[in-house]
Tab-separated table of C-alpha atoms in Angstrom:
chain	number	residue	atom	x	y	z
A	1	UNK	CA	2.333	-55.188	-64.056
A	2	UNK	CA	-1.156	-55.875	-65.158
A	3	UNK	CA	-1.994	-58.557	-68.058
A	4	UNK	CA	-3.250	-56.978	-71.526
A	5	UNK	CA	-6.365	-58.202	-71.756
A	6	UNK	CA	-7.966	-57.641	-68.535
A	7	UNK	CA	-8.370	-53.645	-68.746
A	8	UNK	CA	-10.368	-53.884	-70.806
A	9	UNK	CA	-9.822	-55.291	-73.774
A	10	UNK	CA	-7.006	-53.208	-76.198
A	11	UNK	CA	-8.367	-51.362	-78.774
A	12	UNK	CA	-7.046	-49.122	-81.998
A	13	UNK	CA	-6.193	-45.861	-80.642
A	14	UNK	CA	-6.432	-43.110	-83.146
A	15	UNK	CA	-3.189	-40.962	-83.075
A	16	UNK	CA	-5.132	-37.112	-82.515
A	17	UNK	CA	-3.461	-34.749	-85.124
A	18	UNK	CA	-1.109	-31.907	-84.030
A	19	UNK	CA	-4.050	-29.199	-83.550
A	20	UNK	CA	-3.555	-27.960	-80.745
A	21	UNK	CA	-7.095	-28.009	-77.970
A	22	UNK	CA	-6.855	-25.908	-75.119
A	23	UNK	CA	-6.627	-26.723	-71.658
A	24	UNK	CA	-5.657	-25.608	-67.957
A	25	UNK	CA	-2.424	-26.883	-67.252
A	26	UNK	CA	-1.986	-27.477	-63.609
A	27	UNK	CA	1.483	-27.654	-61.608
A	28	UNK	CA	2.693	-31.465	-60.445
A	29	UNK	CA	-0.798	-32.353	-62.618
A	30	UNK	CA	-0.488	-36.101	-62.449
A	31	UNK	CA	3.067	-36.104	-61.432
A	32	UNK	CA	5.327	-36.560	-58.357
A	33	UNK	CA	6.951	-32.747	-56.475
A	34	UNK	CA	9.313	-32.711	-59.280
A	35	UNK	CA	8.743	-30.596	-61.313
A	36	UNK	CA	8.063	-32.669	-65.090
A	37	UNK	CA	9.959	-32.700	-68.278
A	38	UNK	CA	8.483	-32.433	-71.671
A	39	UNK	CA	7.510	-35.312	-72.820
A	40	UNK	CA	6.694	-35.718	-76.870
A	41	UNK	CA	5.918	-38.546	-77.816
A	42	UNK	CA	5.889	-42.260	-75.601
A	43	UNK	CA	8.557	-43.624	-77.895
A	44	UNK	CA	10.616	-41.021	-75.703
A	45	UNK	CA	10.146	-43.158	-72.324
A	46	UNK	CA	11.955	-46.025	-71.128
A	47	UNK	CA	9.293	-47.819	-69.038
A	48	UNK	CA	5.738	-47.649	-71.785
A	49	UNK	CA	7.265	-49.823	-74.711
A	50	UNK	CA	5.754	-53.353	-74.490
A	51	UNK	CA	2.825	-52.130	-71.985
A	52	UNK	CA	-0.537	-53.064	-71.964
A	53	UNK	CA	-1.625	-49.685	-71.791
A	54	UNK	CA	0.711	-48.136	-73.755
A	55	UNK	CA	-2.024	-47.018	-76.444
A	56	UNK	CA	-3.692	-44.949	-74.108
A	57	UNK	CA	-0.513	-43.539	-71.926
A	58	UNK	CA	0.320	-42.616	-75.756
A	59	UNK	CA	-3.116	-40.773	-76.662
A	60	UNK	CA	-3.212	-39.285	-73.234
A	61	UNK	CA	0.651	-37.954	-74.361
A	62	UNK	CA	-0.877	-36.320	-77.078
A	63	UNK	CA	-4.026	-34.871	-75.788
A	64	UNK	CA	-1.891	-33.309	-72.770
A	65	UNK	CA	-3.306	-34.968	-70.090
A	66	UNK	CA	-0.015	-36.547	-68.605
A	67	UNK	CA	3.498	-35.676	-68.849
A	68	UNK	CA	6.903	-37.753	-68.107
A	69	UNK	CA	9.102	-37.704	-65.368
A	70	UNK	CA	12.562	-36.350	-65.538
A	71	UNK	CA	14.160	-39.368	-65.580
A	72	UNK	CA	12.743	-40.313	-68.424
A	73	UNK	CA	9.850	-42.405	-67.305
A	74	UNK	CA	6.054	-42.464	-67.040
A	75	UNK	CA	5.556	-44.365	-63.689
A	76	UNK	CA	2.145	-46.282	-65.163
A	77	UNK	CA	2.045	-48.547	-62.442
A	78	UNK	CA	2.020	-45.342	-60.018
A	79	UNK	CA	-1.028	-44.889	-57.834
A	80	UNK	CA	-2.782	-41.421	-58.694
A	81	UNK	CA	-4.508	-39.331	-56.449
A	82	UNK	CA	-8.593	-38.669	-56.662
A	83	UNK	CA	-7.540	-34.940	-57.676
A	84	UNK	CA	-5.335	-36.374	-60.569
A	85	UNK	CA	-7.965	-38.640	-61.268
A	86	UNK	CA	-10.967	-35.714	-61.121
A	87	UNK	CA	-8.438	-33.338	-62.621
A	88	UNK	CA	-7.546	-35.792	-65.751
A	89	UNK	CA	-11.507	-36.435	-65.998
A	90	UNK	CA	-12.137	-32.812	-66.562
A	91	UNK	CA	-9.114	-31.921	-69.345
A	92	UNK	CA	-10.003	-34.738	-71.102
A	93	UNK	CA	-13.559	-33.539	-71.921
A	94	UNK	CA	-11.920	-29.534	-71.952
A	95	UNK	CA	-14.336	-28.512	-68.683
A	96	UNK	CA	-14.092	-25.028	-68.306
A	97	UNK	CA	-12.373	-25.239	-64.906
A	98	UNK	CA	-11.445	-22.150	-63.345
A	99	UNK	CA	-7.588	-20.983	-62.081
A	100	UNK	CA	-7.342	-21.932	-58.690
A	101	UNK	CA	-6.864	-18.698	-56.654
A	102	UNK	CA	-4.139	-17.278	-54.393
A	103	UNK	CA	-2.661	-19.583	-52.039
A	104	UNK	CA	-5.411	-22.289	-52.838
A	105	UNK	CA	-4.480	-26.090	-53.426
A	106	UNK	CA	-3.660	-26.225	-57.391
A	107	UNK	CA	-6.752	-28.946	-56.887
A	108	UNK	CA	-9.115	-26.514	-55.096
A	109	UNK	CA	-10.906	-25.148	-58.527
A	110	UNK	CA	-11.189	-28.874	-59.697
A	111	UNK	CA	-13.005	-29.862	-56.096
A	112	UNK	CA	-15.291	-27.109	-56.674
A	113	UNK	CA	-16.247	-27.786	-60.276
A	114	UNK	CA	-17.266	-30.890	-59.062
A	115	UNK	CA	-18.858	-29.877	-55.989
A	116	UNK	CA	-20.885	-28.061	-58.222
A	117	UNK	CA	-22.243	-30.268	-60.090
A	118	UNK	CA	-22.753	-32.921	-56.855
A	119	UNK	CA	-19.940	-35.141	-58.017
A	120	UNK	CA	-19.137	-38.035	-55.481
A	121	UNK	CA	-15.373	-36.859	-54.462
A	122	UNK	CA	-14.237	-37.629	-50.339
A	123	UNK	CA	-11.351	-35.027	-51.063
A	124	UNK	CA	-8.886	-36.926	-49.532
A	125	UNK	CA	-5.443	-36.851	-51.660
A	126	UNK	CA	-3.345	-39.259	-49.740
A	127	UNK	CA	-1.071	-41.281	-52.656
A	128	UNK	CA	-2.546	-44.797	-52.756
A	129	UNK	CA	-5.818	-44.383	-51.444
A	130	UNK	CA	-8.521	-43.959	-54.416
A	131	UNK	CA	-9.753	-46.678	-54.685
A	132	UNK	CA	-11.161	-48.054	-59.195
A	133	UNK	CA	-14.415	-48.170	-56.859
A	134	UNK	CA	-14.399	-44.280	-56.291
A	135	UNK	CA	-13.215	-44.041	-59.831
A	136	UNK	CA	-16.393	-46.017	-61.594
A	137	UNK	CA	-18.395	-43.921	-59.040
A	138	UNK	CA	-17.312	-40.480	-60.624
A	139	UNK	CA	-17.014	-41.280	-63.720
A	140	UNK	CA	-20.735	-42.866	-64.109
A	141	UNK	CA	-21.868	-39.823	-62.154
A	142	UNK	CA	-19.966	-37.291	-63.783
A	143	UNK	CA	-21.410	-39.359	-67.213
A	144	UNK	CA	-24.906	-38.904	-66.619
A	145	UNK	CA	-25.896	-36.596	-64.114
A	146	UNK	CA	-27.535	-39.623	-62.143
A	147	UNK	CA	-26.406	-40.595	-58.370
A	148	UNK	CA	-25.289	-43.705	-58.393
A	149	UNK	CA	-24.132	-46.475	-55.591
A	150	UNK	CA	-20.202	-47.878	-55.722
A	151	UNK	CA	-22.063	-51.159	-57.436
A	152	UNK	CA	-24.116	-49.419	-59.475
A	153	UNK	CA	-21.803	-47.323	-60.460
A	154	UNK	CA	-19.373	-50.396	-61.698
A	155	UNK	CA	-22.272	-52.233	-63.391
A	156	UNK	CA	-22.895	-49.575	-65.622
A	157	UNK	CA	-19.208	-49.307	-66.434
A	158	UNK	CA	-19.249	-53.051	-66.971
A	159	UNK	CA	-22.592	-52.853	-68.895
A	160	UNK	CA	-21.966	-49.963	-70.993
A	161	UNK	CA	-18.265	-52.208	-72.257
A	162	UNK	CA	-16.307	-49.036	-70.616
A	163	UNK	CA	-14.561	-51.202	-68.424
A	164	UNK	CA	-14.047	-55.290	-68.693
A	165	UNK	CA	-12.972	-55.304	-64.729
A	166	UNK	CA	-9.629	-56.117	-63.750
A	167	UNK	CA	-9.991	-59.856	-63.445
A	168	UNK	CA	-13.458	-60.335	-64.869
A	169	UNK	CA	-16.717	-58.277	-65.753
A	170	UNK	CA	-18.575	-59.000	-62.743
A	171	UNK	CA	-18.548	-56.175	-59.850
A	172	UNK	CA	-15.895	-57.995	-58.076
A	173	UNK	CA	-13.985	-58.621	-60.883
A	174	UNK	CA	-13.579	-55.082	-60.976
A	175	UNK	CA	-11.821	-55.562	-57.824
A	176	UNK	CA	-13.977	-52.221	-56.346
A	177	UNK	CA	-11.137	-52.037	-53.327
A	178	UNK	CA	-7.811	-52.047	-55.636
A	179	UNK	CA	-5.877	-48.811	-56.154
A	180	UNK	CA	-6.082	-46.684	-59.699
A	181	UNK	CA	-3.028	-46.719	-61.458
A	182	UNK	CA	-1.521	-43.998	-64.032
A	183	UNK	CA	-2.024	-46.620	-66.723
A	184	UNK	CA	-5.385	-47.307	-65.831
A	185	UNK	CA	-6.692	-44.125	-64.802
A	186	UNK	CA	-5.776	-42.854	-68.515
A	187	UNK	CA	-7.535	-46.369	-69.948
A	188	UNK	CA	-10.802	-45.495	-67.845
A	189	UNK	CA	-10.647	-42.071	-69.820
A	190	UNK	CA	-10.062	-43.292	-73.247
A	191	UNK	CA	-13.164	-45.654	-72.717
A	192	UNK	CA	-15.441	-42.943	-70.718
A	193	UNK	CA	-14.414	-40.326	-73.701
A	194	UNK	CA	-15.376	-42.823	-76.469
A	195	UNK	CA	-18.388	-43.881	-74.798
A	196	UNK	CA	-19.765	-40.560	-73.668
A	197	UNK	CA	-18.476	-38.175	-75.754
A	198	UNK	CA	-19.412	-34.797	-73.311
A	199	UNK	CA	-20.182	-35.049	-69.511
A	200	UNK	CA	-23.390	-34.555	-68.186
A	201	UNK	CA	-25.335	-30.753	-67.173
A	202	UNK	CA	-27.546	-32.215	-64.733
A	203	UNK	CA	-26.685	-30.933	-60.912
A	204	UNK	CA	-26.998	-34.570	-59.330
A	205	UNK	CA	-28.801	-34.514	-55.815
A	206	UNK	CA	-26.440	-33.062	-52.747
A	207	UNK	CA	-24.814	-35.676	-50.950
A	208	UNK	CA	-26.020	-37.382	-47.390
A	209	UNK	CA	-24.864	-35.620	-44.075
A	210	UNK	CA	-25.107	-32.308	-42.989
A	211	UNK	CA	-24.865	-29.478	-45.617
A	212	UNK	CA	-23.459	-31.685	-48.000
A	213	UNK	CA	-20.844	-33.097	-45.119
A	214	UNK	CA	-21.260	-36.792	-43.893
A	215	UNK	CA	-19.551	-38.588	-40.955
A	216	UNK	CA	-16.312	-39.993	-42.776
A	217	UNK	CA	-15.925	-37.398	-45.392
A	218	UNK	CA	-12.250	-35.184	-45.432
A	219	UNK	CA	-12.029	-32.198	-43.554
A	220	UNK	CA	-11.033	-30.642	-46.800
A	221	UNK	CA	-14.505	-31.802	-47.745
A	222	UNK	CA	-15.781	-29.065	-44.757
A	223	UNK	CA	-13.267	-25.939	-45.156
A	224	UNK	CA	-13.837	-25.944	-49.218
A	225	UNK	CA	-17.426	-25.848	-48.880
A	226	UNK	CA	-17.896	-23.597	-45.438
A	227	UNK	CA	-14.759	-22.048	-45.373
A	228	UNK	CA	-12.829	-21.771	-42.398
A	229	UNK	CA	-14.672	-22.726	-38.787
A	230	UNK	CA	-15.773	-19.131	-36.922
A	231	UNK	CA	-13.762	-21.066	-34.443
A	232	UNK	CA	-12.028	-24.878	-33.049
A	233	UNK	CA	-13.278	-25.758	-29.395
A	234	UNK	CA	-12.267	-29.502	-27.121
A	235	UNK	CA	-15.235	-31.851	-26.768
A	236	UNK	CA	-15.348	-34.372	-24.080
A	237	UNK	CA	-14.686	-37.010	-26.550
A	238	UNK	CA	-11.796	-37.591	-28.883
A	239	UNK	CA	-12.672	-35.177	-31.522
A	240	UNK	CA	-12.646	-31.279	-32.150
A	241	UNK	CA	-15.925	-29.042	-32.731
A	242	UNK	CA	-15.411	-26.842	-36.074
A	243	UNK	CA	-18.030	-24.077	-35.075
A	244	UNK	CA	-19.982	-22.663	-37.596
A	245	UNK	CA	-21.655	-19.507	-35.852
A	246	UNK	CA	-22.243	-16.265	-37.904
A	247	UNK	CA	-25.714	-17.278	-38.523
A	248	UNK	CA	-27.258	-19.153	-36.056
A	249	UNK	CA	-30.105	-19.958	-37.703
A	250	UNK	CA	-27.991	-22.602	-39.561
A	251	UNK	CA	-25.755	-23.011	-36.741
A	252	UNK	CA	-23.938	-25.840	-37.487
A	253	UNK	CA	-20.896	-27.776	-35.746
A	254	UNK	CA	-19.286	-30.337	-37.014
A	255	UNK	CA	-16.577	-32.772	-34.967
A	256	UNK	CA	-13.089	-34.006	-36.874
A	257	UNK	CA	-10.241	-36.458	-35.961
A	258	UNK	CA	-7.481	-37.370	-37.620
A	259	UNK	CA	-8.706	-34.808	-40.356
A	260	UNK	CA	-11.911	-36.451	-40.908
A	261	UNK	CA	-15.315	-36.017	-39.845
A	262	UNK	CA	-16.629	-37.542	-37.121
A	263	UNK	CA	-19.696	-36.153	-35.500
A	264	UNK	CA	-22.061	-32.709	-36.964
A	265	UNK	CA	-24.414	-31.393	-34.846
A	266	UNK	CA	-26.779	-28.859	-36.360
A	267	UNK	CA	-30.744	-27.337	-35.363
A	268	UNK	CA	-30.881	-26.387	-39.116
A	269	UNK	CA	-34.291	-27.027	-41.163
A	270	UNK	CA	-32.352	-27.007	-44.470
A	271	UNK	CA	-29.168	-28.170	-43.597
A	272	UNK	CA	-30.053	-31.945	-43.057
A	273	UNK	CA	-30.381	-34.803	-45.738
A	274	UNK	CA	-30.398	-38.016	-44.098
A	275	UNK	CA	-31.996	-41.086	-44.812
A	276	UNK	CA	-35.441	-41.855	-44.510
A	277	UNK	CA	-35.905	-37.835	-44.843
A	278	UNK	CA	-34.619	-37.080	-41.574
A	279	UNK	CA	-34.162	-33.675	-40.866
A	280	UNK	CA	-35.562	-30.675	-37.815
A	281	UNK	CA	-39.325	-30.133	-37.658
A	282	UNK	CA	-40.717	-33.462	-38.402
A	283	UNK	CA	-41.806	-34.845	-35.117
A	284	UNK	CA	-40.291	-37.716	-33.586
A	285	UNK	CA	-43.428	-40.774	-34.749
A	286	UNK	CA	-42.826	-39.598	-38.212
A	287	UNK	CA	-39.357	-39.978	-37.907
A	288	UNK	CA	-39.188	-43.441	-36.396
A	289	UNK	CA	-41.145	-44.598	-39.315
A	290	UNK	CA	-38.823	-43.758	-41.991
A	291	UNK	CA	-35.481	-45.470	-39.909
A	292	UNK	CA	-33.944	-48.418	-40.823
A	293	UNK	CA	-31.415	-51.007	-39.364
A	294	UNK	CA	-31.859	-49.305	-35.914
A	295	UNK	CA	-30.227	-51.064	-32.863
A	296	UNK	CA	-29.445	-49.547	-29.173
A	297	UNK	CA	-32.581	-47.046	-29.359
A	298	UNK	CA	-33.310	-44.937	-25.846
A	299	UNK	CA	-36.179	-42.967	-25.583
A	300	UNK	CA	-35.786	-39.874	-23.044
A	301	UNK	CA	-37.685	-37.091	-22.246
A	302	UNK	CA	-35.805	-34.600	-24.273
A	303	UNK	CA	-34.622	-37.151	-26.987
A	304	UNK	CA	-34.757	-39.910	-28.842
A	305	UNK	CA	-30.902	-42.198	-29.359
A	306	UNK	CA	-30.469	-44.755	-31.863
A	307	UNK	CA	-27.197	-46.743	-33.996
A	308	UNK	CA	-27.494	-47.822	-37.321
A	309	UNK	CA	-24.721	-48.143	-39.782
A	310	UNK	CA	-21.987	-47.396	-37.389
A	311	UNK	CA	-23.621	-43.843	-36.755
A	312	UNK	CA	-25.279	-42.786	-33.176
A	313	UNK	CA	-27.741	-40.353	-33.808
A	314	UNK	CA	-29.554	-38.481	-31.272
A	315	UNK	CA	-33.123	-36.841	-32.009
A	316	UNK	CA	-33.412	-33.783	-29.751
A	317	UNK	CA	-37.505	-32.945	-29.090
A	318	UNK	CA	-39.029	-30.077	-28.125
A	319	UNK	CA	-41.281	-32.167	-26.111
A	320	UNK	CA	-44.089	-28.366	-25.766
A	321	UNK	CA	-44.549	-28.923	-29.687
A	322	UNK	CA	-45.974	-31.864	-30.415
A	323	UNK	CA	-42.493	-33.738	-30.054
A	324	UNK	CA	-41.026	-32.217	-33.039
A	325	UNK	CA	-37.595	-32.478	-33.498
A	326	UNK	CA	-35.345	-30.072	-32.930
A	327	UNK	CA	-31.584	-30.291	-33.189
A	328	UNK	CA	-30.081	-33.661	-34.802
A	329	UNK	CA	-26.250	-34.715	-33.168
A	330	UNK	CA	-24.996	-37.952	-35.429
A	331	UNK	CA	-21.068	-39.073	-34.469
A	332	UNK	CA	-19.293	-42.582	-35.366
A	333	UNK	CA	-19.799	-44.661	-32.995
A	334	UNK	CA	-16.323	-45.757	-32.346
A	335	UNK	CA	-15.336	-42.702	-31.217
A	336	UNK	CA	-14.064	-42.552	-27.572
A	337	UNK	CA	-15.060	-40.540	-24.778
A	338	UNK	CA	-12.552	-38.989	-22.488
A	339	UNK	CA	-13.969	-37.529	-19.030
A	340	UNK	CA	-12.837	-33.739	-18.657
A	341	UNK	CA	-10.176	-32.781	-15.818
A	342	UNK	CA	-12.033	-30.019	-13.523
A	343	UNK	CA	-8.878	-28.100	-14.105
A	344	UNK	CA	-9.230	-27.731	-18.150
A	345	UNK	CA	-10.308	-24.179	-18.959
A	346	UNK	CA	-10.251	-24.772	-22.301
A	347	UNK	CA	-13.405	-27.531	-22.540
A	348	UNK	CA	-15.001	-25.406	-19.918
A	349	UNK	CA	-14.719	-21.794	-22.116
A	350	UNK	CA	-16.047	-23.817	-25.139
A	351	UNK	CA	-19.043	-25.272	-23.625
A	352	UNK	CA	-19.215	-22.178	-22.416
A	353	UNK	CA	-19.322	-20.362	-25.677
A	354	UNK	CA	-21.979	-23.588	-26.927
A	355	UNK	CA	-24.018	-22.480	-23.994
A	356	UNK	CA	-24.099	-18.927	-25.460
A	357	UNK	CA	-24.446	-20.472	-29.371
A	358	UNK	CA	-27.216	-22.995	-28.513
A	359	UNK	CA	-29.641	-20.201	-26.818
A	360	UNK	CA	-29.155	-17.801	-29.952
A	361	UNK	CA	-29.690	-20.675	-32.784
A	362	UNK	CA	-33.000	-21.738	-30.761
A	363	UNK	CA	-33.976	-17.706	-30.455
A	364	UNK	CA	-33.083	-17.471	-34.164
A	365	UNK	CA	-34.945	-20.577	-35.528
A	366	UNK	CA	-37.811	-18.793	-33.954
A	367	UNK	CA	-38.003	-14.891	-35.155
A	368	UNK	CA	-36.617	-14.006	-31.903
A	369	UNK	CA	-33.754	-10.940	-31.251
A	370	UNK	CA	-30.425	-12.770	-30.636
A	371	UNK	CA	-28.861	-11.301	-27.046
A	372	UNK	CA	-25.305	-10.313	-26.919
A	373	UNK	CA	-22.681	-11.757	-25.065
A	374	UNK	CA	-22.070	-9.646	-21.408
A	375	UNK	CA	-18.765	-10.235	-20.006
A	376	UNK	CA	-20.538	-9.403	-17.015
A	377	UNK	CA	-22.748	-11.287	-16.565
A	378	UNK	CA	-21.027	-14.516	-17.653
A	379	UNK	CA	-18.365	-13.661	-14.507
A	380	UNK	CA	-21.397	-13.792	-12.409
A	381	UNK	CA	-22.601	-17.362	-13.553
A	382	UNK	CA	-19.683	-18.711	-13.767
A	383	UNK	CA	-18.729	-17.679	-9.988
A	384	UNK	CA	-21.931	-19.154	-9.318
A	385	UNK	CA	-21.330	-22.789	-11.188
A	386	UNK	CA	-18.082	-22.794	-9.436
A	387	UNK	CA	-19.987	-21.731	-5.841
A	388	UNK	CA	-22.839	-24.615	-6.284
A	389	UNK	CA	-19.201	-27.181	-7.641
A	390	UNK	CA	-17.227	-26.173	-4.378
A	391	UNK	CA	-20.454	-25.793	-1.613
A	392	UNK	CA	-22.196	-28.958	-2.951
A	393	UNK	CA	-25.644	-26.863	-3.837
A	394	UNK	CA	-27.359	-26.577	-6.352
A	395	UNK	CA	-29.828	-23.658	-6.366
A	396	UNK	CA	-30.596	-20.321	-7.538
A	397	UNK	CA	-30.014	-18.736	-4.118
A	398	UNK	CA	-26.214	-19.821	-2.931
A	399	UNK	CA	-25.695	-20.113	1.246
A	400	UNK	CA	-25.035	-17.075	1.837
A	401	UNK	CA	-28.614	-16.255	1.103
A	402	UNK	CA	-27.760	-14.137	-2.351
A	403	UNK	CA	-29.954	-14.397	-5.163
A	404	UNK	CA	-28.799	-13.946	-9.410
A	405	UNK	CA	-29.766	-10.776	-8.642
A	406	UNK	CA	-28.013	-9.786	-5.779
A	407	UNK	CA	-24.944	-11.660	-7.991
A	408	UNK	CA	-25.417	-9.537	-11.238
A	409	UNK	CA	-26.117	-6.270	-8.913
A	410	UNK	CA	-22.070	-6.831	-7.094
A	411	UNK	CA	-20.506	-7.460	-11.314
A	412	UNK	CA	-21.785	-3.767	-11.633
A	413	UNK	CA	-24.994	-4.814	-13.689
A	414	UNK	CA	-27.959	-2.594	-13.799
A	415	UNK	CA	-30.835	-4.160	-14.796
A	416	UNK	CA	-34.680	-3.884	-16.228
A	417	UNK	CA	-35.196	-7.014	-16.462
A	418	UNK	CA	-33.097	-10.341	-15.485
A	419	UNK	CA	-33.324	-13.791	-15.348
A	420	UNK	CA	-31.574	-17.071	-14.858
A	421	UNK	CA	-30.995	-20.603	-15.481
A	422	UNK	CA	-29.325	-23.192	-14.259
A	423	UNK	CA	-28.579	-26.779	-14.398
A	424	UNK	CA	-26.342	-30.001	-13.814
A	425	UNK	CA	-24.977	-33.102	-14.246
A	426	UNK	CA	-25.214	-32.825	-17.877
A	427	UNK	CA	-22.255	-34.296	-20.412
A	428	UNK	CA	-22.166	-31.117	-22.540
A	429	UNK	CA	-24.386	-28.113	-23.485
A	430	UNK	CA	-26.016	-29.575	-26.336
A	431	UNK	CA	-28.089	-31.793	-23.634
A	432	UNK	CA	-28.105	-29.038	-20.603
A	433	UNK	CA	-29.488	-26.455	-24.068
A	434	UNK	CA	-32.348	-29.316	-24.661
A	435	UNK	CA	-32.707	-30.091	-20.899
A	436	UNK	CA	-33.561	-26.175	-20.662
A	437	UNK	CA	-35.337	-25.938	-23.604
A	438	UNK	CA	-38.462	-28.713	-22.306
A	439	UNK	CA	-38.548	-27.781	-19.191
A	440	UNK	CA	-42.201	-26.684	-17.563
A	441	UNK	CA	-40.529	-24.433	-14.541
A	442	UNK	CA	-39.640	-20.913	-16.397
A	443	UNK	CA	-36.060	-22.176	-17.759
A	444	UNK	CA	-38.074	-22.399	-21.361
A	445	UNK	CA	-39.830	-18.801	-21.001
A	446	UNK	CA	-36.367	-17.379	-19.897
A	447	UNK	CA	-34.420	-18.941	-22.755
A	448	UNK	CA	-36.980	-17.995	-25.244
A	449	UNK	CA	-37.771	-14.326	-24.291
A	450	UNK	CA	-37.815	-11.518	-26.822
A	451	UNK	CA	-37.680	-9.036	-23.966
A	452	UNK	CA	-33.862	-10.065	-22.775
A	453	UNK	CA	-31.191	-8.595	-24.309
A	454	UNK	CA	-27.987	-10.276	-22.832
A	455	UNK	CA	-26.450	-13.604	-21.886
A	456	UNK	CA	-23.783	-14.068	-19.923
A	457	UNK	CA	-22.504	-18.153	-19.472
A	458	UNK	CA	-20.771	-19.874	-17.182
A	459	UNK	CA	-19.469	-23.505	-16.211
A	460	UNK	CA	-17.899	-25.708	-13.464
A	461	UNK	CA	-16.491	-29.223	-14.297
A	462	UNK	CA	-16.085	-30.999	-11.149
A	463	UNK	CA	-17.793	-32.007	-8.267
A	464	UNK	CA	-20.915	-34.092	-7.105
A	465	UNK	CA	-22.779	-33.619	-10.451
A	466	UNK	CA	-19.545	-33.036	-12.970
A	467	UNK	CA	-20.776	-29.986	-14.540
A	468	UNK	CA	-22.489	-27.386	-13.204
A	469	UNK	CA	-23.965	-24.718	-15.701
A	470	UNK	CA	-24.935	-21.147	-15.527
A	471	UNK	CA	-27.057	-18.810	-17.617
A	472	UNK	CA	-27.291	-15.194	-16.551
A	473	UNK	CA	-29.598	-12.625	-18.480
A	474	UNK	CA	-30.836	-9.342	-18.434
A	475	UNK	CA	-31.694	-6.349	-19.930
A	476	UNK	CA	-29.781	-2.924	-19.488
A	477	UNK	CA	-31.947	-0.629	-17.310
A	478	UNK	CA	-31.090	2.580	-19.822
A	479	UNK	CA	-32.514	0.024	-22.973
A	480	UNK	CA	-35.098	1.297	-24.460
A	481	UNK	CA	-38.410	0.045	-24.469
């Protein structure tokens, strides 16, 4: 049990009048999965008498912020989750949080409210994972409408007398990595409300990362902000790609591993918010000036990669447009890479879909009409990739002297205009795409040709180059001019 004197010095807590304050009731809030029993006052609870936070607990009971359990206990030293703390914070201030929609988690509306103001929430609701430092950051941001680092938020609480720390009135003495008990949570909230009568209405600038989602964030944050992905693809790493392709100009993929964001990629010009102002559209030279703490930097013809703060970042460049950054890939530097088997059809299919998506994302970003997927062209493309792998050659013309146009006609395609791109040896479709984009031998022109209307992609795994890529483009013979 925590010493009385440490969190923060006990104040005389006024017993509220019996006037009822309208607040949203949330099932299971602050409690175990068991339904709570109504407790009128703290005297009815068996484990709050003499507790260092008994006055704060009584205040919370009177205000309707917390309840006891069916067994007659309050369990003041039980850890709270982030969602529970957030809900208590908003209920303490009577914030107008809408009811959860049918089928949603009880806490979804609280998170949506917090996200609307740009408050720092992690969406991790594993009990015992919510830290005192996180609580300080959430309180300081909500109260002031300003963005803080965790240490800055703790110092603000200490300077304003909202907390005296757990062992001392210092950042270290605050014990940022310690858990938050029910008693501590209610004490924090009483002291915060005594200091700040109303939460700030200022929207804080969106957090770092892609569309407000950063490496290490919980998957719940991703799906709450962006909804369910359009599909989930395997990758050559230990994470799976959550693909969002409804708007190709804002095409994005998020790598998810063990319920957390491990990677992210996009060509979007407005989705990125990264240190030093890094985003697409900057020249590589301008971007490099804003980078700090860089290690393991490497410059290639089509990209620049480096590691900083445990994140490996790859900046894909358009060498034919002043070395401007055309796409950004970030991933946790500790993720493990896997060598996909030639029999891994799920990975092959994912690479084909991504190669198609990347072509359309590039075109959408440049105002070029996107391409329609074509099954016959996809079949011709995959057959050619497999033929190159099996016969150990790399050419548009196969060993039977058949051209791309012969192969498309053999699949029943009648075209007015047709073209083909091939590549090999690249780990994934992202690197293959940017090699084709930067090509000076016709691949770029094909990729960005607005007169081509259909595309099929085909990939083969294995062989001398490990991965073979084919894109077959065409415009139907009957297409209008």
